[in-house]
Amino acid sequence: MLSITDKTLQDLQFPTVLEAVAASCNTDRGREKALAIVPIGNREKLMQALAMTSEYQSSFQNNNAIPNHGFESVSNELQFLSIDGSFLEPSAFRKIATLSETAMALSQFLKKFDDYYPNLAQRAGLVPGAKDILSAIDMVIDKFGEVKDNASAQLHLIRQEINTVRAKINQSFASALSQYNSLGYLDDIKESVVENRRVLAVLAMYRRKVKGTVLGSSKTGSLAFIEPEATLRHSRELNDLEFRQREEIMRILRKLSDVLRPHVETIMVYQEFLSDVDVIAAKAKYAVRTNSILPNITENRRLHFREAFHPILFLTNKAKKETTYPQTFELTQENRIIVISGPNAGGKTISLKTVGLLQLMLQSGLLIPVHERSETFLFDRILTDIGDNQSIENHLSTYSYRLKNMNFFLRKCNRNTLFLIDEFGTGSDPELGGALAEIFLEEFYHREAFGIITTHYANLKMLANELPYATNANMLFDEKSLEPMYKLVLGQAGSSFTFEVAQKNGIPFGLINRAKKKVEGGKVRFDKTIATLQKERSKLEKTSQTLREEEVRAREESSKLESINQKMRQKLESYQELYDSNQKTIYIGQKIEDLAAKYFNNKNKKDLIGEFLKLVEIENSKRKKATTAQQKQIEQKKKEVVREVEQVVEEIRKEKKEKKIKAVVEKPKPVLKAGDRVRMNDGKAVGTIDAIEKNKATVNYGIFTSKVSVDELELVEAKK
C-alpha cells in the first residue's frame, strides 16, 4: 500500500515540479489535473502512465506527430444539461460538437498508429463513438454556432417572412428618405439607427412636418430621430415575426437538449480523454526540457541513478546559463544506507533531495533526468525530514518536532521504505543527540530500509563504517580554494572543514588556534585526517581526469598517424604497380619496334610472324611463373616485416631499460628507531614509531595505530 505524506511532497518540492508541468497544459481542465498529480499506488497503472508519457515524448522525433487535442471546457454546460427541462444556447452545442469531433479524431489517429503508441491507443480504445452526437448537432447548429434556417420547417417559413418584411421596411424607409430629403427637412447625415431601428435625422424645426414616431433626439436637441409612419407599420410586423422566431428556436434547442441529455456521460468521457492527453503532453514537454527518460523499473531491490540531475535546479541553472553537476547514486540490499558528511554549502542536501524527488516523480508517472542505464524499484513509502521543522502552531522546538517525526518513522519504516534525513541528530546536545540518532539509524538499518542521511556527527560516520551494509560518502571540495566540486564520492566520510572554512572566511588565525585547543585533541586529529584524505582524493580525481583526457588525445593522434601511414603505403604500392606496368609496356613496344624495322629491311613476312609468335610465347611463360613467384614474394615480405617489427621492439626495450637505470638514484636508507616521525612511502599521513620488532614498526597516528614493515616507511623527522 503506497503511503506518501503531504509533508514529503513539500519537503521534496514536488508541487514546484507540478506547477512547471501544468504551465505546459493547453486547457484549464488539463492544468487542474496536472496540479493534482499524486504518486500512483497500482503498479500496472503506474507503468501505463509512464509508458504513455514516454510514447508522447517519442512523437516529437517521429513523422507521426500526435494531432491537436485542445478544447474548451464544457463542464458547466454538461452540469446544466443534466437538469431535466433545461436547454443550452447554440454556442454551447457548438463547443460540445467541437469537443466530440476532436476526441474522435485523436482516438482514430492513435488506433491507426498503435504500433508507435500502443499504450495511448489502449487509452483511446476506451473512448466511445460520437456519430449520433455530431449528426444531431450538425442538423441544427451551423459552424458559427447559430441555429440553421432548415432546423425546422416552421423556422424556415418564419425566416422567409422576416426577410420579406425587412425588404418592405427598407423600401418604405428609402421612399420616405427620398421624399423628406427633397423637401430639405433632413440633416446632412440623413439617417441613423436607434434601438436597432433605422430612423430619419430630421432638423428640429421640421419635426412636426414628418409623419412618424420620434424615437430620440441629438444631445444638442438640433436633430429629432423619427421612424417614418410607413416603416413603423412594417416594424410592428417584424417584431411579431422575431418573437415567433425566438419561440421556435427555444423549442428546437429544447428538443436538441433532450436528444443529447442521454449522452452527457459520453461527452464527459471525451473531455476526460482529451484532458488526460493534455496532461500526458505536458509531462512529455517537461521531460524534453529536463532531458528526462524512462529508466528501467526492476523487481530487484536496487536503486541506481546514474548522472542524475535535480530537475528544478537544472532548469534554474539553464535559465541562468550556469552549469548543473550530475550525481550518481546506488542503493542495494548490500549497500542500503548512505551517510553523507562534509561542510555546508557542498551540495549534501541537494543530493539528498535529488534521489527523493526523482523517485517521487517516477512513482507519479513523470519521466526523470537520469542516464539511460539507470534503474530502480518501487517503494511503498518515502519518508523525509528535511529543513528547519520548528512548529510555531504546536509550540514545538526543532528538536521536539524532529523527535516526533522520528517516532513516525519508527512506526512506518520497513524494508519497502526510502527514508531521507537532512542534518540527522541536530537540535540537541551533540553527544546525547548523536547517541539517540545512532540508535535510530541502527533501527532503520535492521529493518532493511533504504536511506540517505546527511550529518556532521562523527559517531554516525563511524557507525556507517562499522555496519556491513552501510557506507560513508562525502562531497568533494577543492583542496586549495575549498570551493565545492558538487561530486558525491562513496566509501569515505567527509570532513566538516570547520577550521579551514573559518580561516578562508577571514576569521583570525589566533582565534582558530584557541578554538582548536578547546576541542578534544583526538577529534581534531581525526577531522584533520579525514580532511587530508579528502584533499588527496580530490587531487587523485583531477589527476585521473587529466590522464583520461591525455589518453583520449593520444589515441586520436595514434589513429590519425595510422590512417596517414596506411594511405602512404597504398600510394607507394600503386606507384610501384604503375611503374612495373609502364616498364613492361616499354619493353614490349621496343621489341615490336625492332621487328618492324627488320621487316622493313627484308620484307620477310614468315620471319616477322615467327618472331612475333615467339615474343608472345615468352610473355605468356612469364605470366605463369609470376603466379608462383608472386606467392613466394608475399611470404618473403611478411618475414621482412616481422624482422623489422622485432628490431623496433628491441630498440624500445633498450630505451626503457636505459631510462629506468637513469631514474633510479641510490640513496642511503636511514635507520629508523622508536620516537621517529614517519609516513608510508608515497603517503601523506604522518605518525610516530612506538616500537620496532622483527622489522615491523608500530606507528601511532593519534586516534589509531598500525603495524607496517620498516621498508615501507620513510623518515619525516628523527627523534630529537
XYZ file of C-alpha atoms in Angstrom:
720
model
C 0.000 0.000 0.000
C 1.593 3.275 -1.155
C 1.758 5.900 1.581
C 3.448 9.262 0.942
C 2.505 12.235 3.143
C 1.944 15.844 2.079
C 4.974 16.773 4.184
C 7.172 14.556 1.998
C 5.750 16.169 -1.142
C 6.506 19.622 0.273
C 9.983 18.652 1.547
C 10.983 17.405 -1.905
C 9.422 20.437 -3.715
C 7.115 18.180 -5.708
C 4.450 20.934 -6.114
C 7.072 23.096 -7.884
C 7.538 20.347 -10.465
C 3.764 20.065 -10.915
C 3.471 23.821 -11.474
C 6.074 23.577 -14.238
C 4.169 20.672 -15.811
C 0.812 22.485 -15.529
C 2.273 25.537 -17.290
C 2.662 23.389 -20.431
C -1.017 22.333 -20.494
C -3.263 23.835 -23.190
C -6.559 23.565 -21.284
C -7.884 24.667 -17.905
C -9.048 21.121 -17.139
C -5.595 19.795 -18.010
C -3.931 22.312 -15.670
C -6.253 21.263 -12.841
C -5.330 17.607 -13.386
C -1.598 18.359 -13.631
C -1.595 20.198 -10.290
C -3.480 17.266 -8.728
C -0.921 14.600 -9.767
C -0.077 12.273 -6.854
C 2.028 9.092 -6.548
C 0.295 6.069 -8.128
C -0.076 3.010 -5.889
C -1.139 0.492 -8.539
C 1.937 -0.816 -10.372
C 0.043 -1.588 -13.590
C -1.479 1.911 -13.765
C 1.881 3.499 -12.973
C 3.678 1.567 -15.720
C 0.969 2.552 -18.216
C 1.200 6.234 -17.186
C 4.991 6.188 -17.617
C 4.727 4.368 -20.952
C 2.154 6.867 -22.297
C 4.382 9.813 -21.366
C 7.379 8.113 -22.978
C 5.345 7.391 -26.141
C 4.176 11.001 -26.398
C 7.768 12.174 -25.916
C 8.827 9.962 -28.845
C 6.213 11.667 -31.063
C 8.382 14.809 -31.066
C 11.042 12.922 -33.059
C 9.000 10.768 -35.479
C 6.940 11.673 -38.547
C 3.589 10.688 -36.995
C 3.077 13.708 -34.745
C 0.030 13.479 -32.486
C -2.703 15.889 -33.732
C -4.210 18.811 -31.826
C -6.158 17.887 -28.693
C -7.097 21.322 -27.349
C -10.687 22.043 -26.332
C -12.941 24.445 -24.421
C -14.240 23.042 -21.156
C -17.940 22.094 -21.206
C -18.225 21.089 -17.532
C -20.733 23.858 -16.705
C -22.781 23.136 -19.826
C -22.956 19.423 -19.027
C -23.950 20.146 -15.444
C -26.778 22.382 -16.679
C -27.793 19.862 -19.373
C -28.194 17.177 -16.703
C -31.191 19.085 -15.295
C -34.494 17.925 -16.816
C -36.295 20.595 -18.850
C -33.200 22.742 -19.323
C -31.741 23.671 -22.693
C -28.395 25.043 -23.893
C -27.549 28.021 -26.057
C -26.419 27.357 -29.669
C -22.778 28.294 -28.858
C -22.708 25.617 -26.116
C -23.816 22.970 -28.609
C -21.045 24.092 -30.971
C -18.466 23.655 -28.158
C -19.787 20.133 -27.474
C -19.628 19.277 -31.192
C -16.026 20.551 -31.469
C -15.036 18.617 -28.337
C -16.605 15.383 -29.627
C -15.048 15.796 -33.070
C -11.563 16.417 -31.620
C -11.839 13.418 -29.279
C -12.911 11.104 -32.102
C -10.185 12.336 -34.485
C -7.486 11.823 -31.835
C -8.864 8.412 -30.879
C -8.896 7.234 -34.513
C -5.345 8.537 -35.051
C -3.949 6.676 -32.025
C -5.706 3.454 -33.031
C -4.309 3.778 -36.553
C -0.735 4.185 -35.288
C -0.946 1.703 -32.408
C 2.480 0.325 -33.396
C 4.009 3.659 -32.398
C 1.697 4.425 -29.471
C 0.415 1.109 -28.027
C -0.463 2.427 -24.557
C -2.027 5.650 -25.833
C -4.009 3.559 -28.322
C -5.208 1.384 -25.453
C -6.381 4.527 -23.631
C -8.093 5.732 -26.822
C -9.880 2.374 -27.074
C -11.986 3.373 -24.055
C -13.487 6.314 -25.982
C -16.989 5.567 -27.415
C -18.240 6.714 -30.837
C -19.656 10.217 -31.358
C -21.618 9.954 -34.622
C -25.066 10.378 -33.011
C -23.944 13.454 -31.089
C -22.307 15.110 -34.092
C -25.162 14.363 -36.514
C -27.793 15.671 -34.057
C -25.911 18.951 -33.509
C -24.956 19.413 -37.197
C -28.636 19.167 -38.219
C -29.477 22.172 -36.023
C -26.335 24.286 -35.397
C -24.018 25.638 -38.111
C -20.229 26.009 -37.795
C -20.631 29.593 -36.490
C -22.770 28.478 -33.552
C -26.074 29.730 -34.986
C -29.359 27.804 -35.464
C -29.735 26.779 -39.117
C -32.686 28.022 -41.219
C -33.681 24.435 -42.011
C -33.564 23.284 -38.363
C -37.372 23.017 -38.696
C -39.967 23.721 -41.429
C -41.700 26.315 -39.237
C -38.418 28.215 -38.612
C -37.703 28.163 -42.318
C -41.103 29.810 -43.122
C -40.739 32.401 -40.343
C -37.282 33.461 -41.545
C -38.572 33.744 -45.141
C -41.366 36.077 -43.911
C -38.815 38.059 -41.859
C -36.687 38.590 -44.942
C -39.770 39.750 -46.906
C -40.812 42.227 -44.202
C -37.261 43.570 -43.881
C -37.243 44.190 -47.618
C -40.526 46.155 -47.259
C -39.060 48.152 -44.359
C -36.020 49.070 -46.430
C -38.166 50.019 -49.411
C -40.577 52.213 -47.401
C -37.712 53.830 -45.500
C -35.887 54.637 -48.741
C -39.070 56.242 -50.128
C -39.556 58.406 -47.016
C -35.870 59.323 -47.014
C -36.043 60.487 -50.619
C -39.268 62.439 -50.053
C -38.202 64.394 -46.926
C -34.680 64.950 -48.176
C -36.012 66.636 -51.318
C -38.081 68.923 -49.081
C -34.927 69.881 -47.126
C -36.210 68.521 -43.790
C -33.168 66.235 -43.139
C -29.730 66.906 -41.757
C -26.581 66.164 -43.776
C -26.255 62.683 -42.174
C -29.826 61.970 -43.390
C -30.339 58.808 -41.242
C -29.226 56.978 -38.102
C -30.006 53.859 -36.006
C -31.875 53.956 -32.678
C -32.768 50.804 -30.728
C -31.648 48.742 -33.699
C -34.147 50.544 -35.986
C -33.423 52.865 -38.919
C -34.593 56.457 -38.323
C -34.528 59.757 -40.216
C -32.235 62.538 -38.908
C -34.823 65.397 -39.064
C -33.952 69.013 -38.298
C -35.766 70.081 -35.108
C -37.662 72.891 -36.849
C -39.336 70.386 -39.245
C -40.130 67.621 -36.788
C -43.900 68.276 -36.878
C -43.961 68.090 -40.680
C -42.591 64.491 -40.792
C -45.183 61.751 -40.150
C -43.892 59.039 -37.852
C -42.742 58.197 -34.290
C -39.965 60.149 -32.542
C -37.525 57.652 -31.030
C -34.971 60.170 -29.716
C -33.008 63.357 -30.308
C -29.398 64.543 -30.520
C -27.540 65.841 -27.441
C -27.873 69.425 -28.614
C -31.558 68.983 -29.488
C -30.959 70.178 -33.048
C -31.997 66.814 -34.538
C -35.008 64.564 -33.991
C -34.735 60.856 -34.879
C -38.045 59.790 -36.419
C -39.153 56.420 -37.728
C -41.409 57.047 -40.788
C -45.090 56.086 -40.467
C -44.965 53.603 -43.389
C -41.899 51.896 -41.905
C -43.471 51.737 -38.443
C -46.326 49.517 -39.679
C -43.864 47.002 -41.126
C -41.641 47.193 -37.976
C -44.549 46.023 -35.815
C -44.989 43.075 -38.159
C -41.220 42.331 -37.943
C -41.336 42.379 -34.124
C -44.112 39.824 -34.170
C -42.176 37.563 -36.549
C -38.986 37.840 -34.449
C -40.943 36.839 -31.348
C -42.272 33.767 -33.187
C -38.699 33.015 -34.336
C -37.409 33.104 -30.744
C -40.169 30.798 -29.601
C -39.395 28.331 -32.402
C -35.630 28.422 -31.680
C -36.281 27.701 -27.985
C -38.454 24.745 -28.988
C -35.691 23.443 -31.299
C -32.984 23.876 -28.619
C -35.130 22.086 -26.019
C -35.620 19.213 -28.435
C -31.864 19.057 -29.202
C -31.070 19.183 -25.473
C -33.436 16.247 -24.891
C -31.629 14.322 -27.648
C -28.165 14.983 -26.124
C -29.153 14.524 -22.462
C -28.641 10.697 -22.549
C -25.131 11.322 -23.980
C -23.889 13.524 -21.106
C -21.652 10.772 -19.705
C -20.194 10.090 -23.159
C -19.365 13.779 -23.620
C -17.735 13.786 -20.169
C -15.648 10.779 -21.278
C -14.482 12.815 -24.310
C -13.499 15.715 -22.076
C -11.647 13.464 -19.622
C -9.828 11.725 -22.504
C -8.652 14.998 -24.051
C -7.654 16.460 -20.681
C -5.711 13.268 -19.870
C -3.845 13.544 -23.171
C -3.226 17.236 -22.409
C -1.557 16.259 -19.110
C 0.461 13.494 -20.826
C 1.615 16.009 -23.445
C 2.613 18.480 -20.700
C 4.609 15.770 -18.900
C 6.332 14.893 -22.180
C 7.202 18.569 -22.820
C 8.637 18.839 -19.297
C 10.669 15.676 -19.957
C 12.119 17.241 -23.111
C 13.083 20.440 -21.240
C 14.830 18.444 -18.489
C 16.343 15.743 -20.768
C 14.318 13.110 -18.912
C 13.813 9.444 -19.836
C 12.065 6.340 -18.533
C 14.672 4.232 -16.677
C 14.377 0.503 -16.152
C 11.999 -0.363 -13.301
C 13.056 -3.674 -11.793
C 11.690 -6.100 -9.225
C 15.132 -6.342 -7.599
C 15.929 -4.199 -4.572
C 18.265 -1.794 -6.349
C 18.188 1.965 -6.845
C 20.846 3.099 -9.312
C 20.556 6.640 -10.659
C 23.472 7.393 -12.990
C 24.272 11.023 -13.847
C 21.088 12.202 -12.148
C 20.069 15.883 -12.197
C 17.786 17.741 -9.813
C 15.150 18.924 -12.361
C 14.281 22.203 -10.619
C 17.953 23.132 -10.174
C 18.681 22.044 -13.759
C 16.017 24.364 -15.230
C 17.005 27.243 -12.926
C 20.683 26.985 -13.877
C 19.746 26.537 -17.541
C 17.870 29.856 -17.444
C 20.931 31.490 -15.821
C 23.268 29.703 -18.299
C 25.081 28.069 -15.391
C 26.392 24.506 -15.105
C 24.485 21.837 -13.191
C 26.563 18.904 -11.950
C 25.051 15.403 -12.165
C 25.298 12.883 -9.309
C 25.379 9.095 -9.278
C 23.626 7.119 -6.513
C 23.377 3.416 -5.855
C 21.471 1.655 -3.079
C 21.263 -2.142 -2.969
C 20.441 -4.854 -0.442
C 24.190 -4.975 0.340
C 24.519 -1.168 0.495
C 21.248 0.052 1.957
C 22.198 3.284 3.723
C 24.473 6.160 2.649
C 25.740 8.643 5.265
C 26.849 11.862 3.532
C 29.111 14.167 5.531
C 31.195 17.237 4.803
C 30.923 21.029 5.093
C 27.776 23.015 4.484
C 27.115 24.511 1.024
C 28.733 21.468 -0.535
C 25.591 20.037 -2.088
C 24.657 17.389 0.526
C 21.013 18.464 0.805
C 20.635 18.798 -2.983
C 21.993 15.264 -3.381
C 19.510 14.030 -0.794
C 16.593 15.826 -2.454
C 17.634 14.656 -5.910
C 17.176 10.995 -5.003
C 13.862 11.588 -3.233
C 12.364 13.890 -5.873
C 13.345 11.646 -8.802
C 11.878 8.560 -7.108
C 8.729 10.516 -6.240
C 8.370 11.835 -9.811
C 8.843 8.360 -11.259
C 6.190 6.869 -8.971
C 3.831 9.689 -10.051
C 4.127 8.877 -13.760
C 6.768 11.512 -14.634
C 9.988 10.796 -16.529
C 13.237 11.704 -14.770
C 16.587 13.248 -15.851
C 18.996 10.295 -15.485
C 21.307 8.238 -17.725
C 19.538 5.635 -19.852
C 21.295 2.789 -17.987
C 19.753 3.809 -14.663
C 17.272 1.590 -12.857
C 15.208 1.491 -9.673
C 12.368 -0.334 -7.974
C 9.148 0.940 -6.389
C 8.882 1.892 -2.708
C 5.734 1.693 -0.580
C 6.778 4.694 1.495
C 9.085 7.691 1.123
C 9.787 9.365 4.483
C 11.577 12.725 4.708
C 12.921 15.002 7.410
C 14.435 17.966 5.590
C 14.862 21.615 6.592
C 14.049 23.577 9.717
C 10.993 21.852 11.184
C 10.228 24.210 14.035
C 6.461 24.201 14.626
C 5.112 27.507 15.957
C 1.494 26.315 15.809
C 2.151 23.320 18.048
C 4.696 25.150 20.266
C 7.353 22.568 19.359
C 11.082 23.262 19.130
C 13.076 21.972 16.194
C 14.366 19.020 18.193
C 10.931 18.154 19.622
C 9.453 18.259 16.160
C 12.240 16.037 14.803
C 11.757 13.532 17.619
C 8.047 13.451 16.824
C 8.970 12.856 13.184
C 11.397 10.073 14.155
C 8.606 8.410 16.113
C 6.510 8.461 12.933
C 9.477 6.977 11.031
C 9.801 4.166 13.575
C 6.107 3.301 13.193
C 6.139 3.319 9.382
C 9.645 2.259 8.385
C 10.054 -1.195 6.777
C 12.065 -2.895 4.033
C 9.994 -1.152 1.320
C 10.743 2.322 2.699
C 13.076 5.022 1.404
C 13.986 7.458 4.192
C 15.802 10.782 3.650
C 17.010 12.765 6.658
C 18.923 16.040 6.463
C 21.265 17.041 9.315
C 20.435 13.848 11.252
C 20.622 14.237 15.046
C 20.900 18.022 15.207
C 18.888 20.225 17.546
C 20.150 18.912 20.874
C 23.356 18.284 22.818
C 25.807 16.850 20.240
C 26.799 13.844 22.351
C 23.298 12.990 23.618
C 21.515 13.814 20.362
C 24.190 11.947 18.415
C 23.741 8.851 20.584
C 19.970 8.863 20.048
C 20.449 9.400 16.309
C 22.826 6.434 16.288
C 20.142 4.221 17.816
C 17.569 5.420 15.260
C 19.978 4.671 12.413
C 20.645 1.165 13.758
C 16.892 0.549 13.945
C 16.340 1.663 10.340
C 19.281 -0.485 9.303
C 17.935 -3.642 10.976
C 14.544 -3.099 9.327
C 16.385 -3.270 5.951
C 15.075 0.123 4.819
C 16.902 2.099 2.132
C 18.007 5.574 3.097
C 20.307 8.555 2.709
C 21.190 10.883 5.575
C 23.437 13.914 5.928
C 25.265 14.622 9.187
C 28.239 16.281 10.869
C 28.299 13.771 13.763
C 31.484 11.680 13.951
C 29.718 8.783 15.723
C 27.304 8.375 12.791
C 30.228 8.357 10.351
C 31.901 5.647 12.448
C 28.663 3.644 12.649
C 28.308 3.725 8.855
C 31.876 2.446 8.613
C 31.142 -0.410 11.046
C 27.799 -1.600 9.620
C 28.444 -4.034 6.750
C 25.543 -2.837 4.561
C 26.001 0.910 5.096
C 28.591 3.255 3.652
C 30.018 6.719 4.155
C 30.072 9.323 1.405
C 31.269 12.882 1.024
C 31.030 15.803 -1.360
C 34.376 16.620 -2.969
C 35.940 20.014 -2.211
C 38.801 21.758 -3.971
C 41.775 21.399 -1.643
C 43.061 24.925 -2.340
C 40.025 27.146 -2.691
C 37.732 24.974 -0.509
C 35.064 25.529 -3.145
C 32.567 22.650 -3.611
C 33.036 20.397 -6.674
C 29.441 19.029 -6.404
C 30.604 15.452 -6.840
C 29.458 12.691 -4.494
C 32.111 10.089 -3.627
C 31.164 6.842 -1.865
C 33.339 4.961 0.591
C 34.788 7.735 2.732
C 33.406 10.139 5.336
C 33.786 13.850 4.749
C 35.462 16.403 6.949
C 33.432 19.410 8.002
C 36.445 21.632 7.166
C 35.306 23.720 10.140
C 38.597 25.477 10.834
C 39.654 25.609 7.173
C 36.404 27.276 6.102
C 36.626 29.684 9.049
C 40.154 30.656 8.000
C 39.038 31.112 4.372
C 36.274 33.475 5.544
C 38.720 35.752 7.344
C 38.482 34.546 10.963
C 41.810 35.489 12.669
C 44.300 32.625 12.869
C 44.856 33.184 16.595
C 41.156 32.675 17.358
C 41.089 29.498 15.275
C 44.068 28.107 17.248
C 42.348 28.927 20.530
C 39.246 27.097 19.284
C 41.340 24.067 18.373
C 42.704 23.919 21.936
C 39.148 23.922 23.281
C 38.306 20.781 21.316
C 39.461 17.330 22.279
C 42.802 16.656 20.548
C 41.843 13.266 19.148
C 38.734 14.657 17.469
C 40.699 17.463 15.817
C 43.287 14.965 14.565
C 40.505 12.674 13.314
C 38.805 15.520 11.418
C 42.176 16.682 10.095
C 42.976 13.171 8.868
C 39.642 12.966 7.075
C 40.213 16.407 5.562
C 43.669 15.323 4.371
C 42.246 12.173 2.832
C 39.566 14.219 1.078
C 42.191 16.571 -0.328
C 44.170 13.559 -1.590
C 41.035 12.145 -3.184
C 40.361 15.486 -4.885
C 43.906 15.533 -6.266
C 43.562 11.962 -7.497
C 40.246 12.837 -9.111
C 41.837 15.733 -11.012
C 44.884 13.650 -11.968
C 42.664 10.810 -13.154
C 40.627 13.219 -15.256
C 43.802 14.699 -16.788
C 45.178 11.235 -17.590
C 41.896 10.218 -19.188
C 41.944 13.323 -21.374
C 45.586 12.722 -22.364
C 44.822 9.083 -23.142
C 41.955 10.114 -25.425
C 44.191 12.645 -27.197
C 46.955 10.040 -27.612
C 44.515 7.564 -29.103
C 43.227 10.154 -31.523
C 46.778 11.075 -32.614
C 47.713 7.412 -32.994
C 44.612 6.793 -35.090
C 45.444 9.777 -37.329
C 49.063 8.613 -37.814
C 47.930 5.082 -38.587
C 45.476 6.400 -41.167
C 48.158 8.565 -42.822
C 50.609 5.645 -42.797
C 48.036 3.366 -44.427
C 47.335 5.908 -47.162
C 51.065 6.339 -47.862
C 51.528 2.579 -48.146
C 48.625 2.336 -50.575
C 50.033 5.157 -52.711
C 53.508 3.580 -52.801
C 52.054 0.230 -53.819
C 50.004 1.926 -56.553
C 53.092 3.777 -57.826
C 55.102 0.538 -57.829
C 52.422 -1.307 -59.811
C 52.141 1.583 -62.272
C 55.914 1.712 -62.728
C 56.154 -2.064 -63.378
C 53.268 -1.878 -65.848
C 54.893 1.025 -67.705
C 58.276 -0.743 -67.864
C 56.649 -3.842 -69.305
C 54.782 -1.773 -71.910
C 58.025 -0.003 -72.905
C 59.864 -3.343 -73.248
C 57.144 -4.901 -75.480
C 56.937 -1.714 -77.524
C 60.709 -1.778 -78.084
C 60.539 -5.413 -79.269
C 57.748 -4.637 -81.723
C 59.729 -1.623 -82.983
C 62.752 -3.928 -83.682
C 60.531 -6.437 -85.556
C 59.040 -3.638 -87.650
C 62.492 -2.299 -88.590
C 63.709 -5.828 -89.528
C 60.614 -6.413 -91.709
C 61.126 -3.021 -93.339
C 64.582 -4.148 -94.494
C 63.894 -7.770 -95.664
C 60.117 -7.772 -96.296
C 60.014 -11.397 -94.981
C 56.517 -11.990 -93.561
C 57.300 -15.521 -92.403
C 60.187 -14.341 -90.200
C 58.050 -11.477 -88.921
C 55.185 -13.800 -87.865
C 57.601 -16.298 -86.325
C 59.396 -13.634 -84.301
C 56.071 -12.159 -83.148
C 54.729 -15.552 -82.024
C 57.993 -16.174 -80.173
C 57.581 -12.852 -78.356
C 54.005 -13.751 -77.351
C 55.073 -17.192 -76.063
C 57.827 -15.640 -73.940
C 55.377 -13.190 -72.335
C 52.875 -15.990 -71.589
C 55.547 -18.101 -69.917
C 56.392 -15.088 -67.715
C 52.749 -14.845 -66.647
C 52.742 -18.491 -65.493
C 55.916 -18.009 -63.455
C 54.572 -14.793 -61.980
C 51.676 -16.568 -60.207
C 54.005 -18.866 -58.219
C 56.695 -16.237 -57.833
C 54.122 -13.747 -56.520
C 53.154 -16.083 -53.676
C 56.819 -16.512 -52.712
C 57.264 -12.759 -52.828
C 54.354 -12.227 -50.386
C 55.821 -14.715 -47.918
C 59.198 -13.018 -48.208
C 57.607 -9.602 -47.482
C 55.892 -10.989 -44.352
C 59.223 -12.263 -42.996
C 60.842 -8.895 -43.672
C 58.051 -7.049 -41.855
C 58.338 -9.387 -38.831
C 62.101 -8.779 -38.685
C 61.570 -5.007 -38.858
C 58.964 -5.094 -36.065
C 61.240 -7.190 -33.835
C 64.058 -4.707 -34.356
C 61.810 -1.755 -33.414
C 60.513 -3.562 -30.300
C 64.074 -4.405 -29.229
C 65.104 -0.754 -29.596
C 62.110 0.389 -27.485
C 63.013 -2.129 -24.749
C 66.595 -0.866 -24.674
C 65.382 2.748 -24.364
C 63.077 1.838 -21.451
C 65.863 -0.022 -19.633
C 68.199 2.965 -20.042
C 65.512 5.342 -18.691
C 64.916 3.097 -15.653
C 68.624 2.896 -14.921
C 68.893 6.706 -15.107
C 65.761 7.203 -12.973
C 66.973 5.048 -10.089
C 69.015 7.177 -7.718
C 70.574 5.215 -4.938
C 70.491 6.926 -1.591
C 71.305 5.523 1.830
C 68.273 4.293 3.788
C 68.165 5.892 7.279
C 67.915 3.577 10.268
C 64.536 4.060 11.944
C 64.066 3.956 15.713
C 61.306 4.480 18.268
C 60.177 8.089 18.523
C 60.919 8.940 14.857
C 58.126 10.643 12.878
C 57.471 8.668 9.696
C 54.963 8.151 6.895
C 54.170 5.472 4.359
C 56.034 5.599 1.036
C 54.040 7.944 -1.258
C 51.642 8.633 1.653
C 50.636 11.865 3.419
C 49.557 10.824 6.939
C 52.409 11.282 9.475
C 52.729 9.132 12.605
C 55.205 8.344 15.402
C 57.004 4.991 15.849
C 56.098 3.467 19.240
C 58.220 0.299 18.869
C 60.107 -1.831 16.308
C 60.071 -5.632 16.441
C 61.451 -8.038 13.773
C 61.456 -5.426 11.004
C 57.831 -4.432 11.941
C 57.146 -0.949 13.256
C 54.133 0.060 15.395
C 53.117 3.537 14.112
C 50.791 5.767 16.192
C 48.623 8.147 14.109
C 46.855 9.720 17.071
C 43.460 8.019 17.059
C 44.666 4.662 15.775
C 47.867 2.627 15.451
C 49.122 0.446 12.629
C 51.821 -2.257 12.202
C 53.760 -1.949 8.958
C 57.082 -3.146 7.518
C 60.029 -0.825 8.165
C 60.865 -0.981 4.442
C 57.521 0.668 3.634
C 58.233 3.708 5.827
C 60.193 6.857 5.108
C 61.648 9.205 7.708
C 59.997 12.590 8.150
C 61.734 13.768 11.335
C 64.217 11.913 13.558
C 63.675 11.780 17.294
C 65.407 14.708 18.987
